[in-house]
Amino acid sequence: MTNIDDETFAQLRDAIERFVTERLKPNEMHVEETDEIPEDLVGEMKDLGLFGLTISPDHGGIGLNCRQESEIAMILGQTAPAFRSLFGTNIGIGARGLILEGTEEQKERYLPKLASGEMIASFALTEPDSGSDPASLKTKAIRDGDDYLISGTKRYITNATRAGLFTVMARTDFEQTGAGAISAFLVPADAPGITLGAKDKKMGQRGTTTCDVIFDNVRVPASAIIGHEPGQGFKLAMRVLDRGRIHIGALATGMCKRLIQEMLAFATNRRQFGQAIAEFQLIQALIADSYTEFSAAQALVRSTAVEYDAAGAARTNASALKYFATEAVGRIADRAVQVHGGAGYMTEYAVERFYRDVRLFRIYEGTSQIQQLLIARQLIKNGL
């Protein structure tokens, strides 16, 4: 895959930055109030190529490498996360397995539609009793001649209501319990036997859609296995999440910047005791701590993305980045509310919404606690 050159990328970055500033930020409250993204914005996202940022130009996408993707994610993080979530599964976990290990036939069938936004991809891994331990998942894919029959329930599946394609992790080996028992399937959303649960009601991130996806003897051909090779699904999921964690870390870093901007704007305009509260040293401390964490997260985003592009993996640092940046944005959101005082608890101020929105970053695509375990285990195994 040929990546775009830096000059072309700079033009794309500038266009996306303008789009975020001029179109997305002014619509944040509309999305919060309606729980929907306006269709005209969806069309503009397609026209900008946002659904195909990481898909190869050979299949209709733009083909950003990890470094470039991370820079865009930091820009997208500066607005409501619902906007990025709409196309995030197409450029991330929903399509990444297909990009990494799909056959040419699979890629030619699906990637052009994903790159254009004609089709939405969704990643179906989590289950009611399987989240942080995906190797224990219960969804089964039973061989039936040249086909498989998939049955099970997936939970909290992002973009399930819009999806045209699911990447489904299912157990194909019932003799073993380890990672080798899991396979990854490409399942069209209109396949008979698929039903969707009620739309989840969440603490934050209104405008994003998640729900249960129930598979009841859904028949797919054996060729639907990504790469045609059973038993590789768990390994593939971990590879997908490796880059996905870099993306989420970059997204959280962008949100850190937006929150600091909100803090500064409020603190320089709000007056108490005859002066702007930005003049108070304890307010300055909150701002300084926030900037320091943002700056550290940004440096970790960039170094980890470079490592990933060079090596095709960045297991330890991807976890470190996801852990640090998502925890940092939680602390910064809390400080932003504190700087705003009582106003920060009111829905008319952006920091109230972001305070709720960023809480999810520490949970999905691997909780902070899972990242701690992964970091420690990698260090114990490989050293520093």
mmCIF file of C-alpha atoms in Angstrom:
data_model
loop_
_atom_site.group_PDB
_atom_site.id
_atom_site.type_symbol
_atom_site.label_atom_id
_atom_site.label_comp_id
_atom_site.label_asym_id
_atom_site.label_seq_id
_atom_site.Cartn_x
_atom_site.Cartn_y
_atom_site.Cartn_z
ATOM 1 C CA MET A 1 0.000 0.000 0.000
ATOM 2 C CA THR A 2 1.342 3.419 -0.977
ATOM 3 C CA ASN A 3 0.853 6.132 1.627
ATOM 4 C CA ILE A 4 0.146 9.712 0.616
ATOM 5 C CA ASP A 5 3.046 12.148 0.650
ATOM 6 C CA ASP A 6 3.437 14.729 3.394
ATOM 7 C CA GLU A 7 2.395 17.680 1.220
ATOM 8 C CA THR A 8 -0.886 16.023 0.227
ATOM 9 C CA PHE A 9 -1.396 14.942 3.808
ATOM 10 C CA ALA A 10 -0.917 18.517 5.026
ATOM 11 C CA GLN A 11 -3.699 19.641 2.687
ATOM 12 C CA LEU A 12 -5.973 16.866 3.957
ATOM 13 C CA ARG A 13 -5.158 17.706 7.584
ATOM 14 C CA ASP A 14 -5.979 21.366 7.012
ATOM 15 C CA ALA A 15 -9.285 20.485 5.321
ATOM 16 C CA ILE A 16 -10.290 18.214 8.201
ATOM 17 C CA GLU A 17 -9.286 20.855 10.746
ATOM 18 C CA ARG A 18 -11.535 23.382 8.991
ATOM 19 C CA PHE A 19 -14.361 20.842 8.872
ATOM 20 C CA VAL A 20 -14.057 20.191 12.610
ATOM 21 C CA THR A 21 -13.993 23.913 13.411
ATOM 22 C CA GLU A 22 -16.638 25.149 10.986
ATOM 23 C CA ARG A 23 -19.076 22.228 10.781
ATOM 24 C CA LEU A 24 -18.687 19.764 13.637
ATOM 25 C CA LYS A 25 -18.137 21.983 16.677
ATOM 26 C CA PRO A 26 -21.209 24.153 15.895
ATOM 27 C CA ASN A 27 -23.340 20.977 15.714
ATOM 28 C CA GLU A 28 -22.197 19.404 18.998
ATOM 29 C CA MET A 29 -25.228 20.537 20.993
ATOM 30 C CA HIS A 30 -27.603 19.441 18.220
ATOM 31 C CA VAL A 31 -26.160 15.922 18.405
ATOM 32 C CA GLU A 32 -26.382 15.975 22.199
ATOM 33 C CA GLU A 33 -30.048 16.971 22.106
ATOM 34 C CA THR A 34 -31.199 14.707 19.267
ATOM 35 C CA ASP A 35 -28.851 11.719 19.734
ATOM 36 C CA GLU A 36 -28.395 11.744 15.949
ATOM 37 C CA ILE A 37 -25.788 13.040 13.502
ATOM 38 C CA PRO A 38 -27.373 15.212 10.771
ATOM 39 C CA GLU A 39 -27.389 13.477 7.408
ATOM 40 C CA ASP A 40 -25.886 16.489 5.658
ATOM 41 C CA LEU A 41 -22.811 16.132 7.883
ATOM 42 C CA VAL A 42 -22.625 12.420 7.069
ATOM 43 C CA GLY A 43 -22.561 13.319 3.382
ATOM 44 C CA GLU A 44 -19.788 15.854 3.955
ATOM 45 C CA MET A 45 -17.782 13.227 5.849
ATOM 46 C CA LYS A 46 -18.050 10.915 2.851
ATOM 47 C CA ASP A 47 -17.018 13.678 0.463
ATOM 48 C CA LEU A 48 -13.926 14.400 2.594
ATOM 49 C CA GLY A 49 -12.923 10.741 2.432
ATOM 50 C CA LEU A 50 -13.177 10.224 6.191
ATOM 51 C CA PHE A 51 -14.632 6.715 5.850
ATOM 52 C CA GLY A 52 -11.564 5.568 3.903
ATOM 53 C CA LEU A 53 -8.703 7.303 5.700
ATOM 54 C CA THR A 54 -6.753 4.092 6.360
ATOM 55 C CA ILE A 55 -8.003 1.987 3.431
ATOM 56 C CA SER A 56 -5.598 1.535 0.524
ATOM 57 C CA PRO A 57 -5.980 3.807 -2.539
ATOM 58 C CA ASP A 58 -6.134 0.544 -4.509
ATOM 59 C CA HIS A 59 -9.539 0.029 -2.907
ATOM 60 C CA GLY A 60 -10.791 3.598 -3.013
ATOM 61 C CA GLY A 61 -9.344 4.923 0.248
ATOM 62 C CA ILE A 62 -6.685 7.466 1.165
ATOM 63 C CA GLY A 63 -4.182 5.090 2.754
ATOM 64 C CA LEU A 64 -2.913 6.982 5.778
ATOM 65 C CA ASN A 65 -0.135 5.336 7.766
ATOM 66 C CA CYS A 66 -0.353 5.185 11.555
ATOM 67 C CA ARG A 67 1.552 8.452 12.049
ATOM 68 C CA GLN A 68 -0.770 10.321 9.716
ATOM 69 C CA GLU A 69 -3.884 8.667 11.128
ATOM 70 C CA SER A 70 -2.831 9.683 14.641
ATOM 71 C CA GLU A 71 -2.466 13.325 13.636
ATOM 72 C CA ILE A 72 -5.987 13.275 12.190
ATOM 73 C CA ALA A 73 -7.338 11.504 15.284
ATOM 74 C CA MET A 74 -5.920 14.270 17.492
ATOM 75 C CA ILE A 75 -7.833 16.798 15.392
ATOM 76 C CA LEU A 76 -11.037 14.749 15.498
ATOM 77 C CA GLY A 77 -10.650 14.454 19.271
ATOM 78 C CA GLN A 78 -11.263 18.193 19.564
ATOM 79 C CA THR A 79 -14.990 17.793 18.963
ATOM 80 C CA ALA A 80 -17.779 15.513 20.181
ATOM 81 C CA PRO A 81 -16.614 11.873 19.877
ATOM 82 C CA ALA A 82 -19.864 10.848 18.185
ATOM 83 C CA PHE A 83 -18.697 12.339 14.895
ATOM 84 C CA ARG A 84 -15.524 10.264 14.750
ATOM 85 C CA SER A 85 -17.392 7.192 15.978
ATOM 86 C CA LEU A 86 -19.598 7.194 12.882
ATOM 87 C CA PHE A 87 -16.696 6.395 10.556
ATOM 88 C CA GLY A 88 -14.253 5.157 13.207
ATOM 89 C CA THR A 89 -15.144 1.489 12.746
ATOM 90 C CA ASN A 90 -14.511 1.761 8.983
ATOM 91 C CA ILE A 91 -11.004 3.130 9.481
ATOM 92 C CA GLY A 92 -10.302 1.081 12.617
ATOM 93 C CA ILE A 93 -11.481 -2.084 14.294
ATOM 94 C CA GLY A 94 -14.396 -2.785 11.941
ATOM 95 C CA ALA A 95 -12.251 -3.070 8.830
ATOM 96 C CA ARG A 96 -8.708 -3.472 10.146
ATOM 97 C CA GLY A 97 -8.813 -7.276 10.232
ATOM 98 C CA LEU A 98 -9.958 -7.341 6.619
ATOM 99 C CA ILE A 99 -7.146 -4.965 5.655
ATOM 100 C CA LEU A 100 -4.529 -6.998 7.513
ATOM 101 C CA GLU A 101 -5.493 -10.568 6.640
ATOM 102 C CA GLY A 102 -8.366 -10.514 4.152
ATOM 103 C CA THR A 103 -8.070 -12.341 0.861
ATOM 104 C CA GLU A 104 -7.998 -10.302 -2.335
ATOM 105 C CA GLU A 105 -11.526 -11.469 -3.072
ATOM 106 C CA GLN A 106 -12.730 -10.269 0.342
ATOM 107 C CA LYS A 107 -10.952 -6.938 -0.008
ATOM 108 C CA GLU A 108 -12.315 -6.287 -3.496
ATOM 109 C CA ARG A 109 -15.835 -7.148 -2.360
ATOM 110 C CA TYR A 110 -15.966 -4.927 0.724
ATOM 111 C CA LEU A 111 -13.196 -2.322 0.955
ATOM 112 C CA PRO A 112 -14.378 0.041 -1.834
ATOM 113 C CA LYS A 113 -17.828 0.230 -0.216
ATOM 114 C CA LEU A 114 -16.279 0.852 3.192
ATOM 115 C CA ALA A 115 -13.918 3.522 1.836
ATOM 116 C CA SER A 116 -16.787 5.457 0.228
ATOM 117 C CA GLY A 117 -19.033 5.194 3.284
ATOM 118 C CA GLU A 118 -21.629 3.255 1.284
ATOM 119 C CA MET A 119 -21.174 0.477 3.850
ATOM 120 C CA ILE A 120 -20.431 0.681 7.583
ATOM 121 C CA ALA A 121 -18.278 -1.997 9.217
ATOM 122 C CA SER A 122 -18.781 -3.114 12.803
ATOM 123 C CA PHE A 123 -16.537 -5.190 15.094
ATOM 124 C CA ALA A 124 -18.414 -7.858 17.069
ATOM 125 C CA LEU A 125 -16.168 -9.198 19.835
ATOM 126 C CA THR A 126 -17.608 -8.328 23.265
ATOM 127 C CA GLU A 127 -20.313 -10.568 24.756
ATOM 128 C CA PRO A 128 -22.559 -10.437 27.851
ATOM 129 C CA ASP A 129 -20.086 -12.634 29.755
ATOM 130 C CA SER A 130 -16.913 -11.861 27.805
ATOM 131 C CA GLY A 131 -15.251 -8.468 27.677
ATOM 132 C CA SER A 132 -11.743 -8.150 29.033
ATOM 133 C CA ASP A 133 -11.221 -11.884 28.441
ATOM 134 C CA PRO A 134 -12.193 -12.353 24.796
ATOM 135 C CA ALA A 135 -10.688 -15.854 24.696
ATOM 136 C CA SER A 136 -13.638 -16.988 26.841
ATOM 137 C CA LEU A 137 -16.277 -15.918 24.318
ATOM 138 C CA LYS A 138 -19.237 -18.250 23.795
ATOM 139 C CA THR A 139 -20.440 -17.394 20.300
ATOM 140 C CA LYS A 140 -20.107 -20.577 18.256
ATOM 141 C CA ALA A 141 -19.471 -21.206 14.576
ATOM 142 C CA ILE A 142 -20.310 -24.843 13.818
ATOM 143 C CA ARG A 143 -19.141 -26.377 10.551
ATOM 144 C CA ASP A 144 -21.974 -27.541 8.291
ATOM 145 C CA GLY A 145 -20.629 -28.830 5.007
ATOM 146 C CA ASP A 146 -19.052 -25.926 3.148
ATOM 147 C CA ASP A 147 -20.632 -23.437 5.566
ATOM 148 C CA TYR A 148 -20.579 -22.385 9.200
ATOM 149 C CA LEU A 149 -23.593 -21.722 11.399
ATOM 150 C CA ILE A 150 -22.960 -18.847 13.833
ATOM 151 C CA SER A 151 -24.957 -18.490 17.048
ATOM 152 C CA GLY A 152 -24.425 -16.178 20.016
ATOM 153 C CA THR A 153 -24.954 -12.685 21.369
ATOM 154 C CA LYS A 154 -22.562 -9.755 21.038
ATOM 155 C CA ARG A 155 -22.895 -6.748 23.343
ATOM 156 C CA TYR A 156 -22.192 -2.967 23.113
ATOM 157 C CA ILE A 157 -21.466 -3.230 19.384
ATOM 158 C CA THR A 158 -20.680 0.198 17.953
ATOM 159 C CA ASN A 159 -22.520 1.184 14.758
ATOM 160 C CA ALA A 160 -24.487 -2.067 14.738
ATOM 161 C CA THR A 161 -27.658 -0.241 13.698
ATOM 162 C CA ARG A 162 -25.914 1.241 10.652
ATOM 163 C CA ALA A 163 -23.683 -1.723 9.824
ATOM 164 C CA GLY A 164 -23.623 -3.447 6.481
ATOM 165 C CA LEU A 165 -20.829 -5.791 7.545
ATOM 166 C CA PHE A 166 -19.853 -7.399 10.846
ATOM 167 C CA THR A 167 -16.434 -8.808 11.728
ATOM 168 C CA VAL A 168 -17.542 -11.543 14.116
ATOM 169 C CA MET A 169 -15.280 -13.416 16.502
ATOM 170 C CA ALA A 170 -16.612 -16.927 17.111
ATOM 171 C CA ARG A 171 -15.403 -20.206 18.556
ATOM 172 C CA THR A 172 -14.671 -22.817 15.878
ATOM 173 C CA ASP A 173 -12.665 -25.295 17.962
ATOM 174 C CA PHE A 174 -14.553 -26.822 20.885
ATOM 175 C CA GLU A 175 -11.736 -29.069 22.101
ATOM 176 C CA GLN A 176 -9.382 -26.301 23.224
ATOM 177 C CA THR A 177 -10.003 -23.196 25.327
ATOM 178 C CA GLY A 178 -7.122 -20.992 24.206
ATOM 179 C CA ALA A 179 -6.788 -18.306 21.576
ATOM 180 C CA GLY A 180 -6.471 -20.871 18.780
ATOM 181 C CA ALA A 181 -10.138 -21.784 19.197
ATOM 182 C CA ILE A 182 -11.333 -18.420 17.865
ATOM 183 C CA SER A 183 -11.939 -17.500 14.222
ATOM 184 C CA ALA A 184 -12.911 -14.217 12.572
ATOM 185 C CA PHE A 185 -15.820 -14.125 10.119
ATOM 186 C CA LEU A 186 -17.048 -11.471 7.694
ATOM 187 C CA VAL A 187 -20.835 -11.537 8.047
ATOM 188 C CA PRO A 188 -23.178 -9.343 5.958
ATOM 189 C CA ALA A 189 -25.604 -7.502 8.227
ATOM 190 C CA ASP A 190 -28.564 -8.622 6.123
ATOM 191 C CA ALA A 191 -27.815 -12.323 6.570
ATOM 192 C CA PRO A 192 -30.882 -14.273 7.795
ATOM 193 C CA GLY A 193 -30.797 -14.944 11.538
ATOM 194 C CA ILE A 194 -29.311 -11.600 12.666
ATOM 195 C CA THR A 195 -31.407 -9.420 14.954
ATOM 196 C CA LEU A 196 -30.510 -6.244 16.836
ATOM 197 C CA GLY A 197 -31.324 -5.460 20.446
ATOM 198 C CA ALA A 198 -32.652 -2.131 21.694
ATOM 199 C CA LYS A 199 -30.379 0.870 21.312
ATOM 200 C CA ASP A 200 -28.242 1.231 24.455
ATOM 201 C CA LYS A 201 -28.826 4.234 26.721
ATOM 202 C CA LYS A 202 -25.401 5.506 27.744
ATOM 203 C CA MET A 203 -23.906 7.956 30.228
ATOM 204 C CA GLY A 204 -22.377 10.027 27.449
ATOM 205 C CA GLN A 205 -21.311 10.023 23.806
ATOM 206 C CA ARG A 206 -24.815 10.722 22.547
ATOM 207 C CA GLY A 207 -24.997 10.387 18.794
ATOM 208 C CA THR A 208 -23.033 7.128 18.914
ATOM 209 C CA THR A 209 -25.068 3.957 18.627
ATOM 210 C CA THR A 210 -24.404 0.647 20.344
ATOM 211 C CA CYS A 211 -26.652 -2.353 20.888
ATOM 212 C CA ASP A 212 -26.692 -6.122 21.161
ATOM 213 C CA VAL A 213 -26.350 -8.187 17.998
ATOM 214 C CA ILE A 214 -27.930 -11.656 18.166
ATOM 215 C CA PHE A 215 -26.836 -14.389 15.776
ATOM 216 C CA ASP A 216 -29.209 -17.370 15.457
ATOM 217 C CA ASN A 217 -27.795 -20.060 13.173
ATOM 218 C CA VAL A 218 -26.530 -17.452 10.734
ATOM 219 C CA ARG A 219 -25.189 -19.332 7.726
ATOM 220 C CA VAL A 220 -21.981 -18.103 6.123
ATOM 221 C CA PRO A 221 -19.632 -19.878 3.712
ATOM 222 C CA ALA A 222 -16.258 -21.087 4.961
ATOM 223 C CA SER A 223 -14.751 -18.453 2.661
ATOM 224 C CA ALA A 224 -16.156 -15.822 5.068
ATOM 225 C CA ILE A 225 -13.326 -16.576 7.502
ATOM 226 C CA ILE A 226 -10.848 -13.714 7.259
ATOM 227 C CA GLY A 227 -7.844 -15.121 5.454
ATOM 228 C CA HIS A 228 -9.654 -18.464 4.967
ATOM 229 C CA GLU A 229 -7.745 -19.788 7.966
ATOM 230 C CA PRO A 230 -9.672 -20.852 11.102
ATOM 231 C CA GLY A 231 -8.145 -20.405 14.534
ATOM 232 C CA GLN A 232 -6.517 -17.039 13.803
ATOM 233 C CA GLY A 233 -9.314 -14.771 15.028
ATOM 234 C CA PHE A 234 -8.012 -14.005 18.499
ATOM 235 C CA LYS A 235 -4.530 -13.180 17.229
ATOM 236 C CA LEU A 236 -6.083 -11.001 14.555
ATOM 237 C CA ALA A 237 -8.232 -9.206 17.137
ATOM 238 C CA MET A 238 -5.131 -8.384 19.184
ATOM 239 C CA ARG A 239 -3.376 -6.998 16.106
ATOM 240 C CA VAL A 240 -6.443 -4.926 15.273
ATOM 241 C CA LEU A 241 -6.620 -3.575 18.816
ATOM 242 C CA ASP A 242 -2.902 -2.710 18.783
ATOM 243 C CA ARG A 243 -3.380 0.038 16.202
ATOM 244 C CA GLY A 244 -6.858 0.789 17.554
ATOM 245 C CA ARG A 245 -5.350 1.666 20.931
ATOM 246 C CA ILE A 246 -2.991 4.132 19.286
ATOM 247 C CA HIS A 247 -5.985 5.726 17.599
ATOM 248 C CA ILE A 248 -7.958 5.971 20.854
ATOM 249 C CA GLY A 249 -4.900 7.401 22.621
ATOM 250 C CA ALA A 250 -4.600 10.052 19.910
ATOM 251 C CA LEU A 251 -8.311 10.786 20.116
ATOM 252 C CA ALA A 252 -8.082 11.247 23.894
ATOM 253 C CA THR A 253 -5.074 13.513 23.408
ATOM 254 C CA GLY A 254 -7.061 15.713 21.057
ATOM 255 C CA MET A 255 -9.795 15.927 23.651
ATOM 256 C CA CYS A 256 -7.189 17.020 26.221
ATOM 257 C CA LYS A 257 -6.375 19.978 23.974
ATOM 258 C CA ARG A 258 -10.036 20.951 23.553
ATOM 259 C CA LEU A 259 -10.617 20.817 27.317
ATOM 260 C CA ILE A 260 -7.597 23.041 27.986
ATOM 261 C CA GLN A 261 -8.906 25.500 25.415
ATOM 262 C CA GLU A 262 -12.265 25.534 27.215
ATOM 263 C CA MET A 263 -10.498 26.074 30.543
ATOM 264 C CA LEU A 264 -8.432 28.970 29.218
ATOM 265 C CA ALA A 265 -11.391 30.673 27.552
ATOM 266 C CA PHE A 266 -13.481 30.503 30.709
ATOM 267 C CA ALA A 267 -10.703 31.410 33.133
ATOM 268 C CA THR A 268 -9.655 34.508 31.189
ATOM 269 C CA ASN A 269 -13.235 35.799 30.948
ATOM 270 C CA ARG A 270 -14.667 34.832 34.330
ATOM 271 C CA ARG A 271 -13.991 37.493 36.961
ATOM 272 C CA GLN A 272 -13.988 37.094 40.733
ATOM 273 C CA PHE A 273 -12.678 39.490 43.399
ATOM 274 C CA GLY A 274 -12.070 42.112 40.723
ATOM 275 C CA GLN A 275 -9.874 40.047 38.406
ATOM 276 C CA ALA A 276 -9.979 37.194 35.922
ATOM 277 C CA ILE A 277 -9.802 33.850 37.702
ATOM 278 C CA ALA A 278 -6.894 32.984 35.386
ATOM 279 C CA GLU A 279 -4.829 35.248 37.642
ATOM 280 C CA PHE A 280 -5.373 32.969 40.642
ATOM 281 C CA GLN A 281 -2.422 30.674 41.224
ATOM 282 C CA LEU A 282 -4.541 27.637 42.112
ATOM 283 C CA ILE A 283 -6.392 27.972 38.794
ATOM 284 C CA GLN A 284 -3.035 28.307 37.047
ATOM 285 C CA ALA A 285 -1.915 25.080 38.701
ATOM 286 C CA LEU A 286 -4.925 23.218 37.265
ATOM 287 C CA ILE A 287 -4.151 24.592 33.805
ATOM 288 C CA ALA A 288 -0.417 23.839 34.091
ATOM 289 C CA ASP A 289 -0.978 20.246 35.222
ATOM 290 C CA SER A 290 -3.416 19.733 32.359
ATOM 291 C CA TYR A 291 -1.039 21.115 29.737
ATOM 292 C CA THR A 292 1.832 18.990 31.042
ATOM 293 C CA GLU A 293 -0.223 15.803 30.742
ATOM 294 C CA PHE A 294 -1.470 16.803 27.284
ATOM 295 C CA SER A 295 2.067 17.497 26.102
ATOM 296 C CA ALA A 296 3.315 14.144 27.403
ATOM 297 C CA ALA A 297 0.391 12.295 25.779
ATOM 298 C CA GLN A 298 1.001 14.031 22.459
ATOM 299 C CA ALA A 299 4.676 13.040 22.489
ATOM 300 C CA LEU A 300 3.724 9.433 23.278
ATOM 301 C CA VAL A 301 1.178 9.395 20.445
ATOM 302 C CA ARG A 302 3.764 10.500 17.918
ATOM 303 C CA SER A 303 6.573 8.214 19.047
ATOM 304 C CA THR A 304 4.303 5.167 19.260
ATOM 305 C CA ALA A 305 2.834 5.808 15.809
ATOM 306 C CA VAL A 306 6.319 6.034 14.323
ATOM 307 C CA GLU A 307 7.239 2.767 16.055
ATOM 308 C CA TYR A 308 4.127 1.076 14.657
ATOM 309 C CA ASP A 309 4.852 2.223 11.113
ATOM 310 C CA ALA A 310 8.428 0.976 11.341
ATOM 311 C CA ALA A 311 7.724 -2.404 12.942
ATOM 312 C CA GLY A 312 4.080 -3.155 12.146
ATOM 313 C CA ALA A 313 3.400 -3.422 15.873
ATOM 314 C CA ALA A 314 3.898 -1.480 19.087
ATOM 315 C CA ARG A 315 2.340 -3.747 21.665
ATOM 316 C CA THR A 316 3.817 -2.311 24.876
ATOM 317 C CA ASN A 317 3.760 1.343 23.899
ATOM 318 C CA ALA A 318 0.307 1.116 22.324
ATOM 319 C CA SER A 319 -0.972 -0.059 25.709
ATOM 320 C CA ALA A 320 1.080 2.577 27.539
ATOM 321 C CA LEU A 321 -0.302 5.300 25.284
ATOM 322 C CA LYS A 322 -3.902 4.150 25.567
ATOM 323 C CA TYR A 323 -3.568 3.866 29.341
ATOM 324 C CA PHE A 324 -1.838 7.204 29.896
ATOM 325 C CA ALA A 325 -3.815 9.357 27.453
ATOM 326 C CA THR A 326 -7.251 8.082 28.442
ATOM 327 C CA GLU A 327 -6.510 8.428 32.158
ATOM 328 C CA ALA A 328 -5.054 11.895 31.523
ATOM 329 C CA VAL A 329 -8.129 13.126 29.677
ATOM 330 C CA GLY A 330 -10.277 11.979 32.586
ATOM 331 C CA ARG A 331 -8.204 14.057 34.990
ATOM 332 C CA ILE A 332 -8.198 17.044 32.653
ATOM 333 C CA ALA A 333 -11.969 16.866 32.176
ATOM 334 C CA ASP A 334 -12.356 16.886 35.953
ATOM 335 C CA ARG A 335 -10.090 19.937 36.251
ATOM 336 C CA ALA A 336 -11.991 21.682 33.454
ATOM 337 C CA VAL A 337 -15.251 21.285 35.373
ATOM 338 C CA GLN A 338 -13.513 22.559 38.516
ATOM 339 C CA VAL A 339 -12.192 25.659 36.743
ATOM 340 C CA HIS A 340 -15.715 26.376 35.523
ATOM 341 C CA GLY A 341 -17.090 25.993 39.043
ATOM 342 C CA GLY A 342 -20.881 25.720 39.138
ATOM 343 C CA ALA A 343 -21.057 26.511 35.424
ATOM 344 C CA GLY A 344 -19.138 23.314 34.680
ATOM 345 C CA TYR A 345 -22.053 21.304 36.048
ATOM 346 C CA MET A 346 -24.489 22.914 33.611
ATOM 347 C CA THR A 347 -25.337 21.346 30.266
ATOM 348 C CA GLU A 348 -24.948 24.646 28.402
ATOM 349 C CA TYR A 349 -21.178 24.394 28.872
ATOM 350 C CA ALA A 350 -19.181 21.956 26.745
ATOM 351 C CA VAL A 351 -17.085 20.684 29.650
ATOM 352 C CA GLU A 352 -20.153 19.094 31.284
ATOM 353 C CA ARG A 353 -20.718 16.990 28.173
ATOM 354 C CA PHE A 354 -17.064 16.129 27.680
ATOM 355 C CA TYR A 355 -16.771 15.108 31.337
ATOM 356 C CA ARG A 356 -19.286 12.349 30.603
ATOM 357 C CA ASP A 357 -18.058 11.564 27.098
ATOM 358 C CA VAL A 358 -14.412 10.905 27.977
ATOM 359 C CA ARG A 359 -15.231 8.406 30.715
ATOM 360 C CA LEU A 360 -15.704 5.687 28.117
ATOM 361 C CA PHE A 361 -12.172 6.068 26.756
ATOM 362 C CA ARG A 362 -10.815 4.246 29.815
ATOM 363 C CA ILE A 363 -13.043 1.236 29.135
ATOM 364 C CA TYR A 364 -13.383 0.340 25.462
ATOM 365 C CA GLU A 365 -10.694 -1.329 23.374
ATOM 366 C CA GLY A 366 -9.153 -2.609 26.598
ATOM 367 C CA THR A 367 -9.720 -1.149 30.058
ATOM 368 C CA SER A 368 -6.988 0.732 31.874
ATOM 369 C CA GLN A 369 -6.510 -2.305 34.110
ATOM 370 C CA ILE A 370 -6.026 -4.590 31.107
ATOM 371 C CA GLN A 371 -3.461 -2.141 29.720
ATOM 372 C CA GLN A 372 -1.575 -2.270 33.022
ATOM 373 C CA LEU A 373 -1.449 -6.063 32.828
ATOM 374 C CA LEU A 374 -0.345 -6.035 29.188
ATOM 375 C CA ILE A 375 2.415 -3.506 29.846
ATOM 376 C CA ALA A 376 3.768 -5.406 32.833
ATOM 377 C CA ARG A 377 3.614 -8.796 31.112
ATOM 378 C CA GLN A 378 5.426 -7.491 28.032
ATOM 379 C CA LEU A 379 8.156 -6.006 30.202
ATOM 380 C CA ILE A 380 8.514 -9.155 32.289
ATOM 381 C CA LYS A 381 8.737 -11.214 29.097
ATOM 382 C CA ASN A 382 10.961 -8.989 26.984
ATOM 383 C CA GLY A 383 12.643 -6.575 29.405
ATOM 384 C CA LEU A 384 12.897 -2.823 28.999
#
